[in-house]
mmCIF file of C-alpha atoms in Angstrom:
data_model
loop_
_atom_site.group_PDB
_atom_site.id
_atom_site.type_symbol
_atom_site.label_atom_id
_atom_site.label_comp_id
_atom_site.label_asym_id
_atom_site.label_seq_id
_atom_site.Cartn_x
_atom_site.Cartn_y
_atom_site.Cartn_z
ATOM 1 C CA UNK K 1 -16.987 47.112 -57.447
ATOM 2 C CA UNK K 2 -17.328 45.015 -54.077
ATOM 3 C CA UNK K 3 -13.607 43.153 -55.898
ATOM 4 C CA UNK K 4 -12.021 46.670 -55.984
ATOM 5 C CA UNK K 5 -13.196 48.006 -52.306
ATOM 6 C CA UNK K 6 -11.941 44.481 -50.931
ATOM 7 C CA UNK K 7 -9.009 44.625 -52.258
ATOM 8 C CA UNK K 8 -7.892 48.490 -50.973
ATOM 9 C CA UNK K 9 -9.712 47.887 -47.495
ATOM 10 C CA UNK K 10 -7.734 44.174 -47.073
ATOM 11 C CA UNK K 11 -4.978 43.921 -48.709
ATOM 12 C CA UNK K 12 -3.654 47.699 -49.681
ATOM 13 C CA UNK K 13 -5.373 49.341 -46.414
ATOM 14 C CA UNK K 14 -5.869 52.588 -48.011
ATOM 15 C CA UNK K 15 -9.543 52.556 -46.542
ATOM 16 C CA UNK K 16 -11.246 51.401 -43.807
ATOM 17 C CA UNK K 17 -14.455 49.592 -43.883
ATOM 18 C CA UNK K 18 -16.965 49.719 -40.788
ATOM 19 C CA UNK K 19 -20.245 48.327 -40.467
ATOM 20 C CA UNK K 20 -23.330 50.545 -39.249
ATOM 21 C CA UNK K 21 -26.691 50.129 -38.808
ATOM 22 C CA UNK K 22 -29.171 52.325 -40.929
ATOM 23 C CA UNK K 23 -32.464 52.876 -40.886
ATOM 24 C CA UNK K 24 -34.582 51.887 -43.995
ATOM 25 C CA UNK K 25 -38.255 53.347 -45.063
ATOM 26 C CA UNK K 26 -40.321 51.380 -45.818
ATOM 27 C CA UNK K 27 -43.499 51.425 -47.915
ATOM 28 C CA UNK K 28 -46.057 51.518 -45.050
ATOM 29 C CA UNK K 29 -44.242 54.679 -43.504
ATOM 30 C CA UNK K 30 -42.249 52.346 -40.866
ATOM 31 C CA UNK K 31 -38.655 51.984 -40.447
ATOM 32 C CA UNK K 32 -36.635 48.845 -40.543
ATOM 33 C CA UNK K 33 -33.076 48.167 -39.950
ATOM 34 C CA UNK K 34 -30.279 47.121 -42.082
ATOM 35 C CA UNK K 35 -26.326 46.534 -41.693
ATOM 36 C CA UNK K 36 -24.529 49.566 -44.382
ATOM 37 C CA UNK K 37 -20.853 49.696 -44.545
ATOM 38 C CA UNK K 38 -18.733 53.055 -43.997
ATOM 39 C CA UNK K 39 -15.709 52.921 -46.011
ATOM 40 C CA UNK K 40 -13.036 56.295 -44.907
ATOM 41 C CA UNK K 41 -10.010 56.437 -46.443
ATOM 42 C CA UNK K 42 -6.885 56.272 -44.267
ATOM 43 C CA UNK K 43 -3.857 58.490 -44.147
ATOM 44 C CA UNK K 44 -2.297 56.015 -46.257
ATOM 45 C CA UNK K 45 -5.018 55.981 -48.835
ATOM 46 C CA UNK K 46 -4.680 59.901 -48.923
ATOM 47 C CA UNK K 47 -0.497 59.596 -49.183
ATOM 48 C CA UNK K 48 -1.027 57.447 -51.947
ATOM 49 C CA UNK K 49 -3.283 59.509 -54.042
ATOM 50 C CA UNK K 50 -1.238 62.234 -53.565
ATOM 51 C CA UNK K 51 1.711 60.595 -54.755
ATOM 52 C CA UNK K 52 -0.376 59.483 -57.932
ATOM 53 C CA UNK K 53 -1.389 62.890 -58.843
ATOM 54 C CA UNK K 54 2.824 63.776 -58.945
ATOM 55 C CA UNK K 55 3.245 60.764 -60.763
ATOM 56 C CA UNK K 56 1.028 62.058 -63.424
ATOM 57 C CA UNK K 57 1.770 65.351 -63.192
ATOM 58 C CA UNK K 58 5.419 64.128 -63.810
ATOM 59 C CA UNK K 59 4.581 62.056 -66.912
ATOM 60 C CA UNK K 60 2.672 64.295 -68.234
ATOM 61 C CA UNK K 61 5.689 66.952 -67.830
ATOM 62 C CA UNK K 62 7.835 63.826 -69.226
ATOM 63 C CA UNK K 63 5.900 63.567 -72.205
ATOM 64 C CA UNK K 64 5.548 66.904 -73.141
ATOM 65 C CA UNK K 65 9.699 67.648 -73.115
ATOM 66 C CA UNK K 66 9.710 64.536 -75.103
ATOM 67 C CA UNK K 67 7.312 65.399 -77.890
ATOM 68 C CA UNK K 68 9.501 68.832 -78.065
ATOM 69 C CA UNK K 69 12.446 67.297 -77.992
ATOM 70 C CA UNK K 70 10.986 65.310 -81.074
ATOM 71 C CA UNK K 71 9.923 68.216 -82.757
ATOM 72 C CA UNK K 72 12.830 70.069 -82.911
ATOM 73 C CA UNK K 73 14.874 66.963 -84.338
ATOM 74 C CA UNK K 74 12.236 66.643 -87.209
ATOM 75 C CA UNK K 75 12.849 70.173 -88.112
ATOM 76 C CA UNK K 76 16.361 70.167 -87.898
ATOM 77 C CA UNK K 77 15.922 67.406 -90.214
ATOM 78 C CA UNK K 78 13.837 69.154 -92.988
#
């Protein structure tokens, strides 16, 4: 997982990756500190998932004139 966020935080930039301090129980009942990273996804990252879902939406439509188109040239065959 830490492979995939590196690579769409540093190389694609579809999400941006902030470090932040967080507070951690612990078992006494105290509080200690540790660093936690924030990742948000950028206007990119949200372009590019949209695009995605039409790409998919198109293949799907792709497929599905293709398996008719098959169809009917079986039966016009039998």
């Amino acid at each position: 997982m830490k492979e995939v966020l590196r690579v769409v935080s540093e190389d694609a930039r579809l999400v941006d990756v902030a470090p932040r301090k967080v507070r951690m129980p612990m078992r006494n009942g105290g509080f200690h500190m540790q660093q936690s990273y924030v990742y948000r996804i950028t206007s990119s990252g949200i372009e590019y998932l949209s695009m995605m879902q039409k790409v998919v939406e198109a293949e799907s439509t792709v497929t599905a004139i293709l398996r008719a188109s098959m169809n009917s040239a079986i039966m016009c065959i039998l």
